């Protein structure tokens, strides 16, 4: 690779067109070194920022962004985000190490290793954009109780608003989801977002969205009584108002709240100016959804601020959950769940480091609860579920990298040894 | 600044330790335990932190938590006395009045001891005895109050920042550690109170039906065996008076029971020294549990089981009563042997004893502590060879150095191997275990390099790394003061991944550190203008080779870590601090290789970069664990930030030395360099220089 | 995540349009995502007031947990036996009051019952009937949790599934100690602490008085 670089440098630099110059730059070592240096600095900043911001917000700021500003010694500096740097690195790697490099069968190591890295970068890209992840809580069977079954997972960090339509029997018919992508971002004071869909006979105006109203102990510290809300000039619905509480570093402990107003549809794109219903929503728990319900004409609807949920294409039932501590301690030695995939009857033993893979989904033994349970208490298992098309790719990528680098460095070592042997022999000869 | 002065003081004390006079000897006589007794006691199995281990190990770490050392030294009437950890624990259990007089609590900061109203000693090396602290008026009360407030603050999740700041205060930190040492000590001296003192009520006086009593006291064993009768009398209509008499006894029994440890799985402080009654049960039994099950929780069992349990448990309590009441009598050794033989036989039957003997061997050999003096001797010999390079003697001595290094390394590897066997898992899974492993692999790597390139450079590095690594391991063990042989959390219990990912990453760390260490030679050789061009060339070649080697392992290890994470909690990469640290090492090495290939750095640049990678590795290995965030939470160790900043400051200084060579040592090359490069090298130099100052400041501020 | 970037840009554009048309920050967003309800997912509780949705109960915002105490009296045994002892249970409950002693309670033992010694948990403890199969005891727990949690704890001991909050609230009240307790009557199979097999045909009656404020903050 070094040869190619210098060839081009020495050769025809003067005559080059702008396009060729650009190509040189994008495939060159200089860009690689610059990008890697940025990556190094960003990884450092992002690691240190986790102390203040927590993992979720630090990742958002440094690792999932295009640009960010960082205060370095008090001076704000605009930096590219890891997402942008990785994309450029991908380009640089493709052009420099795969397209442009002189391919030789005698020296395949670096080509193989670089392809492996490209593969992993690509896997990261796919995983970042297409992964769905969440958790599933299943209580262990208890006496004559029926086994706990589930086909739904909820995300620990992302929140959404679910707009659900019910049939005449009160059963859920269909759920429209205002996802975290539409609900997230900055909510400046006084800003509102109005959500519409042609299948929904009303529009939902969301205002005063707060990322967190709970304190570290899980109490609703931001919930104001009528009097408190009045004093602070906060909107009151059903005798309560809310104000923001500083967000917790661990994203899963944050509890959002928001005000909503419902406006009936009067034409294809026209809505009543008077709201038919208003509510204060507080993020609801995963196991017992308690949505805000209202009727629009004859139809029954509900709106729920909930952790983002996904419906799985299959259902799981917990047959048994085992937990074993190291003797005389509260330190878990092992815990595992025996589950059954209901539709096919497939039985799987899920334990630490041994997930269940099915229909593109992977189910992991994540944790158990409730916290501080004593012997004899009814426990639940918490399974982490993820859908990731690139699930196993990094593993293959690792093999490729390891093989490539080993070939390359072993070849280098041998040629070095040959050289030093020769020079030693020369020395001996001259003596 | 205080910190610096203090550490200088500590070092000075270290140097002059021999000439110091231990004036305040609180203890006036000490009778050594019979070695035979100690031998039996040391080998008794105890379950602690989820693992069955010899009493010796338990005693060592208990003493270390209080005293920062594995043995106790003090003077009685001008005679220097050494007490091993097991002997000390026996003093606590069987002769608490002696143990309370021994100078044992180490308080470096006189402000701490003054804060609770105790007269400070003139030298921080002089320890305080329990009696000295407890006899000062209100000292114990003040200690509990101050630490209680801090504890409350720590529990309040809304006061996290405040509590962190409060704990950073040196006096508060000192009080907290003194409090935990006092607790540990008090537990040990009170653990067998129930057996020694009995219950302060004369049952015979309380009711006609009881006859056995000793001077107004009843033995616990008797009280427990008559428990049913006591309850029966108390329940009778005329029992009112009787209840009033024995209710104090119940309170005492409850307290003693708690001190001796019930089966609550939380208190790690009592001795789980009896194998359980059922062979299926894995949890060993603390004496307090016997009392609890024979009294307050008796009715949880069926009548038949109650009988069975009493038959099993009462002799154990009687045995402890016999021991605690006959200390110093000739029968003590036989009683202890009988008790120990019973326990050991049961443990053997349960198949749990085989590792106890191995662990005793491991404790006795102390292989890591053994290797250190050999590395030091090797270093001294090496220094001698530098006096007359090339001479016949020095060549001979070099073989000596090599021999000693190999010998020490073999001891090191044997130590790692022995630990691995004891725990039945690959050699690394805790922060402590990374230290000997990284040291060993760096030393081996050096020896391999030395085999190819016989210039003595790598050999010198290997000796240095051996000394630094083992010294670090020793200090860390004392700092943690917890048994370093640990059982693992469920997620870590995968021998496959421990053997692949963890080993790869740690070999990566060791190569990255080694590269940085060798690069120092180049920078010093440049700056002080010693050594030939050839020397520098081979150093650079080594640095480059080691970095490539390290990159291979670090990169594969990092990605394997992701694959493991993907298998255990469903994401390949989560930007966890420890993951990021490993990634940074890889990126650093990749930058070095690409900058070299692009022709942006030459010899000097490679070496300076290697030092930077060394800094990143230190960051990833130690600093990341201090951030108190993230999943790899196996080692938050407080109080090492100071040393980290010192290391950073030194390495930044080395880098600025190296970079200064650009225009100070090779001014003739200036013309060649070109404008842009000069600007870069000057600004990099300034950057490294500024960082040196920043890190020195940070170190002084912690 | 593609959707996220796409919609963010959509929000941006709409936001820009919005800011052009009027001064307030008002955005219009098209809802795109949807899902079908899971077959086994928990059914939402409909028609709740804000207080119920947010889980605000009168007790939870009044004081910290530490000064609250829950009281329980419980009788359990074979169904026939328990039915026969009901009157004595009522009589015992009526005599139970705050008094001298530690813990500070007094009571009169029904003559037919045998006193068993109290434990840390059981302040008054009796057994009765053939083989002492019937048990009755009075318990005080600091904190102790809310009514529903306690009810479900008892129900699970009798091998029954959890009750809903409505069921818990609709339990009959019974004068007990210093206030109204909730009266519980459950039949099922009993699985005692540490027992391996459940015994069928058991009955449990009891009174739950959850989280009573004692003393109050000064």
Short mmCIF file of C-alpha atoms in Angstrom, two decimals, chain A residues 13 75 89 111 142 182 201 249 258 337 339 356 359 362 425:
data_model
loop_
_atom_site.label_atom_id
_atom_site.label_comp_id
_atom_site.label_asym_id
_atom_site.label_seq_id
_atom_site.Cartn_x
_atom_site.Cartn_y
_atom_site.Cartn_z
CA UNK A 13 0.53 15.20 -9.30
CA UNK A 75 -13.88 27.37 24.11
CA UNK A 89 -13.99 6.31 7.29
CA UNK A 111 -6.73 -6.66 2.15
CA UNK A 142 -46.94 -19.94 41.04
CA UNK A 182 -41.53 11.91 16.36
CA UNK A 201 -60.96 10.91 13.22
CA UNK A 249 -28.37 9.80 34.19
CA UNK A 258 -47.28 15.79 28.74
CA UNK A 337 -35.41 -19.40 32.10
CA UNK A 339 -39.46 -20.91 27.87
CA UNK A 356 -32.60 -18.10 22.10
CA UNK A 359 -37.53 -15.75 13.50
CA UNK A 362 -32.90 -13.03 19.83
CA UNK A 425 25.58 -13.50 8.35
#
